[in-house]
Coordinates of C-alpha atoms and ligand atoms in Angstrom, one line a residue:
M142 CA -21.3 -26.2 2.9
P143 CA -18.9 -26.1 -0.2
H144 CA -20.5 -26.8 -3.5
I145 CA -17.9 -29.4 -4.4
Q146 CA -15.5 -31.1 -2.1
L147 CA -12.7 -33.4 -3.0
F148 CA -11.2 -35.7 -0.4
S149 CA -7.9 -37.5 -0.9
I150 CA -8.4 -38.1 -4.6
I151 CA -5.9 -40.4 -6.3
K152 CA -6.0 -41.2 -10.0
N153 CA -2.9 -42.7 -11.5
Y154 CA -2.9 -44.0 -15.0
L155 CA -1.7 -47.5 -15.2
S156 CA 0.8 -46.9 -18.0
Q157 CA 2.7 -44.4 -16.0
I158 CA 3.5 -44.4 -12.4
H159 CA 3.9 -40.7 -11.9
S160 CA 0.8 -39.6 -13.8
G161 CA -2.7 -38.3 -13.1
V162 CA -3.3 -36.7 -9.7
T163 CA -2.4 -37.6 -6.1
Q164 CA -3.8 -36.7 -2.7
I165 CA -6.1 -33.9 -3.9
N166 CA -8.1 -32.2 -1.2
L167 CA -10.1 -29.2 -2.4
D168 CA -13.2 -27.2 -1.5
I169 CA -15.0 -25.2 -4.1
E170 CA -17.7 -22.8 -2.9
H171 CA -21.0 -22.0 -4.7
G172 CA -20.6 -19.4 -7.4
Q173 CA -16.9 -19.3 -7.2
I174 CA -14.7 -19.1 -10.3
V175 CA -11.8 -21.5 -9.7
S176 CA -8.8 -21.6 -12.0
I177 CA -6.6 -24.7 -12.0
I178 CA -3.2 -23.9 -13.3
G179 CA 0.0 -25.8 -13.8
E180 CA 2.5 -26.8 -16.5
S181 CA 1.5 -29.2 -19.2
G182 CA 1.1 -32.7 -17.8
S183 CA 0.6 -31.5 -14.2
G184 CA -2.8 -33.2 -14.0
K185 CA -5.2 -30.3 -14.7
S186 CA -7.5 -32.2 -17.2
T187 CA -7.5 -35.3 -15.0
L188 CA -8.6 -33.3 -12.0
L189 CA -11.4 -31.7 -14.1
K190 CA -12.6 -35.1 -15.3
V191 CA -12.6 -36.5 -11.8
I192 CA -14.8 -33.6 -10.7
Y193 CA -17.1 -34.1 -13.8
G194 CA -17.3 -37.8 -13.1
T195 CA -15.9 -39.1 -16.4
I196 CA -12.8 -40.4 -14.6
L197 CA -13.2 -42.6 -11.6
P198 CA -10.5 -42.1 -9.0
Q199 CA -8.7 -45.1 -7.5
S200 CA -9.4 -43.7 -4.1
G201 CA -11.0 -40.6 -2.5
E202 CA -14.4 -39.1 -2.8
V203 CA -16.0 -36.2 -4.7
H204 CA -18.9 -34.6 -2.9
Y205 CA -21.6 -32.4 -4.5
N206 CA -23.6 -30.3 -2.1
G207 CA -22.4 -32.7 0.6
V208 CA -23.5 -35.9 -1.2
Q209 CA -20.9 -38.2 -2.6
I210 CA -21.0 -38.5 -6.4
I211 CA -21.3 -42.0 -7.6
G212 CA -18.4 -43.1 -9.8
A213 CA -18.4 -43.2 -13.6
D214 CA -18.8 -47.0 -13.7
E215 CA -22.2 -46.9 -11.9
K216 CA -23.9 -44.3 -14.0
L217 CA -25.5 -44.1 -17.5
I218 CA -24.7 -40.5 -18.5
P219 CA -21.1 -39.3 -18.2
G220 CA -20.7 -36.4 -15.9
H221 CA -22.8 -35.3 -13.1
N222 CA -26.2 -34.1 -14.4
K223 CA -25.8 -30.6 -12.9
M224 CA -22.5 -30.0 -14.6
K225 CA -21.5 -29.1 -18.1
M226 CA -18.0 -29.5 -19.5
V227 CA -16.5 -27.7 -22.5
S228 CA -13.3 -29.3 -23.5
Q229 CA -10.8 -28.6 -26.2
D230 CA -12.4 -31.0 -28.7
L231 CA -15.6 -29.0 -29.1
T232 CA -18.6 -31.3 -29.8
L233 CA -20.4 -29.1 -32.3
N234 CA -22.4 -30.0 -35.3
L235 CA -20.2 -28.4 -37.9
Y236 CA -22.8 -28.5 -40.7
A237 CA -25.7 -27.0 -38.7
K238 CA -26.3 -23.4 -38.1
V239 CA -25.1 -21.7 -34.9
Y240 CA -28.7 -21.1 -33.8
D241 CA -29.6 -24.8 -34.2
N242 CA -26.5 -26.0 -32.5
I243 CA -27.6 -24.1 -29.4
A244 CA -31.4 -24.4 -29.7
C245 CA -31.4 -28.2 -30.1
L246 CA -30.5 -28.6 -26.4
I247 CA -33.9 -27.2 -25.3
A248 CA -37.0 -29.4 -25.5
N249 CA -39.8 -28.4 -27.8
T250 CA -42.4 -28.1 -25.1
N251 CA -42.6 -24.4 -25.4
L252 CA -41.3 -23.1 -28.7
D253 CA -41.6 -19.4 -27.8
E254 CA -39.6 -20.0 -24.7
K255 CA -37.1 -22.1 -26.6
R256 CA -36.5 -19.3 -29.1
E257 CA -36.3 -16.6 -26.5
L258 CA -33.7 -18.6 -24.4
T259 CA -31.6 -19.3 -27.5
L260 CA -31.6 -15.7 -28.6
Q261 CA -30.8 -14.5 -25.1
T262 CA -27.9 -17.0 -24.7
M263 CA -26.5 -16.0 -28.1
D264 CA -26.8 -12.4 -27.1
F265 CA -24.9 -13.0 -23.9
L266 CA -22.1 -14.7 -25.7
R267 CA -22.1 -12.0 -28.5
I268 CA -22.8 -14.5 -31.3
S269 CA -26.2 -13.2 -32.3
H270 CA -24.8 -12.0 -35.6
L271 CA -23.6 -15.5 -36.4
A272 CA -27.0 -17.2 -35.8
D273 CA -27.5 -18.3 -39.4
K274 CA -23.9 -19.2 -40.2
R275 CA -22.7 -22.8 -40.3
V276 CA -20.4 -23.7 -37.5
S277 CA -17.8 -24.9 -40.0
D278 CA -17.6 -21.3 -41.3
L279 CA -16.6 -19.8 -37.9
S280 CA -13.2 -19.0 -36.5
G281 CA -11.9 -21.1 -33.6
G282 CA -12.8 -18.4 -31.1
E283 CA -16.3 -18.1 -32.4
Q284 CA -16.7 -21.9 -32.2
Q285 CA -15.6 -21.7 -28.6
R286 CA -18.3 -19.2 -27.8
V287 CA -20.9 -21.5 -29.4
A288 CA -19.7 -24.4 -27.3
I289 CA -20.0 -22.3 -24.2
A290 CA -23.5 -21.2 -25.2
R291 CA -24.5 -24.8 -25.6
A292 CA -23.1 -25.6 -22.2
V293 CA -24.9 -22.7 -20.3
I294 CA -28.3 -22.8 -22.1
T295 CA -29.3 -25.9 -20.1
E296 CA -28.6 -23.9 -16.9
P297 CA -26.0 -26.1 -15.3
E298 CA -24.9 -25.4 -11.7
V299 CA -21.3 -26.0 -12.6
L300 CA -19.5 -25.1 -15.8
L301 CA -16.2 -26.9 -16.4
L302 CA -13.9 -25.4 -18.9
D303 CA -10.8 -27.1 -20.2
E304 CA -8.5 -24.5 -21.9
P305 CA -11.5 -22.5 -23.2
F306 CA -9.3 -19.7 -24.4
S307 CA -6.6 -21.7 -26.2
Q308 CA -7.9 -20.7 -29.7
L309 CA -7.9 -17.0 -29.0
D310 CA -5.5 -14.1 -29.4
A311 CA -4.9 -11.7 -26.6
I312 CA -7.8 -9.3 -27.3
L313 CA -10.4 -12.0 -27.9
K314 CA -9.2 -13.8 -24.9
K315 CA -9.8 -10.8 -22.7
Q316 CA -13.3 -10.4 -24.0
L317 CA -14.3 -14.0 -23.6
R318 CA -12.8 -14.1 -20.1
E319 CA -14.9 -11.1 -19.1
D320 CA -18.0 -12.6 -20.8
V321 CA -17.6 -15.9 -19.0
K322 CA -17.2 -14.1 -15.7
R323 CA -20.3 -11.9 -16.3
L324 CA -22.3 -14.9 -17.4
A325 CA -21.2 -17.0 -14.4
H326 CA -22.2 -14.3 -12.0
Y327 CA -25.5 -13.6 -13.8
L328 CA -26.5 -17.3 -13.8
N329 CA -24.9 -17.8 -10.4
I330 CA -23.0 -20.9 -11.5
T331 CA -19.8 -22.3 -10.2
V332 CA -17.0 -22.3 -12.8
I333 CA -14.0 -24.5 -12.7
M334 CA -11.5 -23.8 -15.5
V335 CA -8.2 -25.2 -16.5
S336 CA -5.7 -23.1 -18.4
H337 CA -2.0 -23.4 -19.3
D338 CA -1.9 -19.6 -19.5
P339 CA -2.1 -18.5 -15.8
I340 CA -3.0 -15.0 -16.8
D341 CA -6.5 -16.3 -17.6
G342 CA -6.8 -17.3 -14.0
L343 CA -5.3 -14.3 -12.4
S344 CA -7.8 -11.9 -14.0
M345 CA -11.0 -13.9 -13.6
A346 CA -10.7 -16.4 -10.8
D347 CA -11.8 -16.0 -7.2
K348 CA -9.5 -18.9 -6.3
I349 CA -6.4 -20.3 -8.0
V350 CA -5.3 -23.9 -7.5
V351 CA -1.7 -24.7 -8.6
L352 CA -0.9 -28.2 -9.6
K353 CA 2.6 -29.6 -9.9
E354 CA 3.2 -33.2 -10.8
G355 CA -0.4 -34.2 -9.9
K356 CA -0.3 -32.5 -6.5
I357 CA -1.9 -29.2 -5.3
I358 CA 1.1 -27.1 -4.1
R359 CA -0.7 -23.8 -3.6
Q360 CA -4.3 -22.5 -3.5
G361 CA -5.8 -19.1 -2.6
T362 CA -6.8 -15.8 -4.2
P363 CA -4.9 -14.7 -7.3
K364 CA -3.4 -11.8 -5.5
A365 CA -2.3 -13.7 -2.4
I366 CA -0.6 -16.3 -4.6
Y367 CA 1.0 -13.9 -6.9
Q368 CA 2.4 -11.8 -4.1
N369 CA 3.5 -14.8 -2.1
P370 CA 4.1 -17.7 -4.5
Q371 CA 6.2 -19.7 -2.0
Y372 CA 7.6 -21.9 -4.8
A373 CA 9.9 -21.0 -7.7
Y374 CA 7.5 -23.1 -9.9
V375 CA 4.5 -20.9 -8.9
A376 CA 6.4 -17.6 -9.4
K377 CA 7.6 -18.7 -12.8
L378 CA 4.2 -19.8 -13.9
L379 CA 2.3 -16.7 -12.7
G380 CA 4.8 -14.0 -13.5
K381 CA 7.7 -15.3 -15.5
A382 CA 9.8 -14.7 -12.4
N383 CA 13.6 -14.8 -12.4
I384 CA 14.8 -17.5 -10.0
L385 CA 18.1 -16.6 -8.4
T386 CA 20.2 -18.3 -5.8
N387 CA 23.9 -18.0 -4.9
S388 CA 24.4 -14.5 -6.2
N389 CA 25.7 -11.4 -4.7
L390 CA 22.5 -9.7 -5.8
L391 CA 20.7 -11.4 -2.9
P392 CA 20.5 -10.5 0.7
N393 CA 21.0 -14.2 1.8
I394 CA 23.2 -16.1 -0.6
S395 CA 22.0 -19.6 0.3
Q396 CA 18.3 -18.7 -0.1
T397 CA 16.5 -19.0 -3.4
Y398 CA 14.5 -15.9 -4.5
A399 CA 12.0 -15.1 -7.1
I400 CA 12.0 -11.7 -8.8
Y401 CA 9.3 -10.7 -11.2
P402 CA 10.6 -8.9 -14.3
Q403 CA 8.8 -5.7 -13.4
H404 CA 10.8 -5.6 -10.2
V405 CA 14.1 -5.4 -12.0
L406 CA 14.4 -1.6 -12.6
L407 CA 16.7 -0.6 -15.4
H408 CA 18.8 2.5 -15.5
K409 CA 20.7 4.3 -18.3
E410 CA 22.9 6.0 -15.7
Q411 CA 25.2 4.3 -13.2
K412 CA 23.0 3.0 -10.5
G413 CA 23.0 -0.4 -8.7
F414 CA 24.6 -3.3 -10.6
A415 CA 26.2 -3.1 -14.0
A416 CA 25.0 -5.4 -16.7
R417 CA 24.7 -5.7 -20.4
V418 CA 21.6 -5.9 -22.6
K419 CA 21.3 -9.2 -24.4
S420 CA 18.0 -8.7 -26.2
T421 CA 14.9 -6.5 -26.3
S422 CA 11.4 -7.3 -27.3
F423 CA 8.6 -4.8 -27.7
A424 CA 5.4 -5.7 -25.8
G425 CA 3.2 -2.7 -26.2
N426 CA 3.2 -0.8 -22.9
F427 CA 6.5 -2.2 -21.8
E428 CA 9.6 -3.7 -23.3
E429 CA 10.9 -7.1 -22.3
I430 CA 14.7 -6.8 -21.8
E431 CA 17.1 -9.7 -21.2
I432 CA 20.2 -8.6 -19.4
I433 CA 23.3 -10.4 -18.5
Y434 CA 24.8 -9.9 -15.1
Q435 CA 28.0 -11.9 -14.4
N436 CA 26.8 -15.2 -15.8
L437 CA 23.2 -14.8 -15.0
K438 CA 20.4 -14.0 -17.5
I439 CA 17.8 -11.8 -16.0
T440 CA 14.5 -10.7 -17.5
A441 CA 13.3 -7.2 -16.9
Y442 CA 10.1 -5.3 -18.0
D443 CA 11.0 -1.8 -18.8
Y444 CA 7.9 0.3 -18.4
Q445 CA 9.9 3.6 -18.7
M446 CA 10.5 2.8 -22.4
L447 CA 14.2 3.8 -22.1
N448 CA 14.7 2.3 -25.5
F449 CA 17.6 -0.1 -24.8
M450 CA 19.6 -1.8 -27.6
P451 CA 21.4 -5.2 -27.6
N452 CA 24.9 -5.1 -26.2
E453 CA 24.3 -1.7 -24.5
N454 CA 25.6 -1.2 -21.0
V455 CA 22.8 -1.1 -18.4
W456 CA 22.5 -0.7 -14.6
F457 CA 19.7 -2.2 -12.5
T458 CA 18.3 -2.3 -9.1
I459 CA 15.9 -4.8 -7.6
T460 CA 12.8 -3.3 -6.1
E461 CA 11.3 -6.4 -4.7
L462 CA 12.3 -10.0 -4.1
M463 CA 10.4 -13.0 -2.7
E464 CA 11.9 -15.9 -0.8
V465 CA 10.8 -19.2 -2.5
E466 CA 11.5 -22.9 -2.3
D467 CA 12.8 -24.7 -5.3
Ligands
ADP105 P1 -2.7 -31.5 -18.1 O1 -4.1 -31.3 -18.4 O2 -2.2 -30.7 -16.9 O3 -1.7 -31.3 -19.2 P2 -3.3 -34.3 -17.8 O4 -4.3 -34.4 -16.6 O5 -3.8 -34.4 -19.1 O6 -2.4 -33.0 -17.6 O7 -2.2 -35.5 -17.6 C1 -1.5 -35.6 -16.4 C2 -0.5 -36.8 -16.6 O8 -1.2 -38.0 -16.8 C3 0.4 -36.6 -17.7 O9 1.7 -37.1 -17.4 C4 -0.2 -37.4 -18.8 O10 0.7 -37.9 -19.7 C5 -0.9 -38.5 -18.0 N1 -2.1 -39.1 -18.7 C6 -3.2 -38.3 -18.9 N2 -4.1 -39.1 -19.5 C7 -3.6 -40.3 -19.6 C8 -4.1 -41.6 -20.1 N3 -5.3 -41.7 -20.6 N4 -3.2 -42.7 -20.0 C9 -2.0 -42.5 -19.5 N5 -1.5 -41.4 -19.0 C10 -2.3 -40.3 -19.0
MG106 MG1 -5.1 -30.8 -20.2

């Protein structure tokens, strides 16, 4: 039996007709890491709150271990008691120490155990060295770690994360992603996370759910969805794909195709189609190159580091293209 099941969930906010989420059916298995992705306003946070129980849907049901969760109206504590949510507005005590922010969630029945658990949780989230600092003196990323520590110390069965990596730069993000994944597997908890940066989901999720205008348009493993996005929206979201139609570059001129930038292979010598370099942007192990072909702007990732300059002539071939719907 799935851990969490959503049946035909509808939640429209009254002020806007096309808002919230519509006709959501979703199964989430025990111990899965599920990443909900979609552009801003696509309904990600709404969906998370429906699962958590702080938003009551107009229709549909949320089941937890096969039992329907009672709606927010009928319960005293927001959120299902087996779930913990970390949202963007971290509810930390800014003037208390990191240690106390985390320890305060554990009852005083066994003080040794309380201390042990707090130290272990801080260790897991790599914040032991911050134990005696006040939360207000921490960076945004460190505060996010404290918030996650607070959420997991009570040993929830489900951890809900709304944009947990939003405060972090690329390296810190990668670390926290790995730590959350390790922690989730160690504690055997189900994680449902929302991110506007789909890369977060690609690298850590067992399952990706793609929302567009409040509807699930795609779900599956990160690899399956990345390799077969089916929709232009999904390909753009996951891999900054070029969306082309009606061009002589394409095998079928009336079909729409998505081409990931790494599948546009650039050449210094005459090979394939002739184009011009518009701009270049260094990205570490590759260079992002915008080229102009006829009146199309195409983005390519140059892993060969051919060192292109703006306005230079360039040739390109396409190594892979995917049929998509608009
Ligand atoms: P996301 O998290 O993907 O950015 P949200 O779930 O926050 O999206 O919002 C989905 C849609 O519902 C958006 O169009 C948003 O403006 C609207 N919305 C969200 N919360 C409210 C609210 N409390 N009242 C009215 N509209 C809302
Ligand atoms: Mg949101």
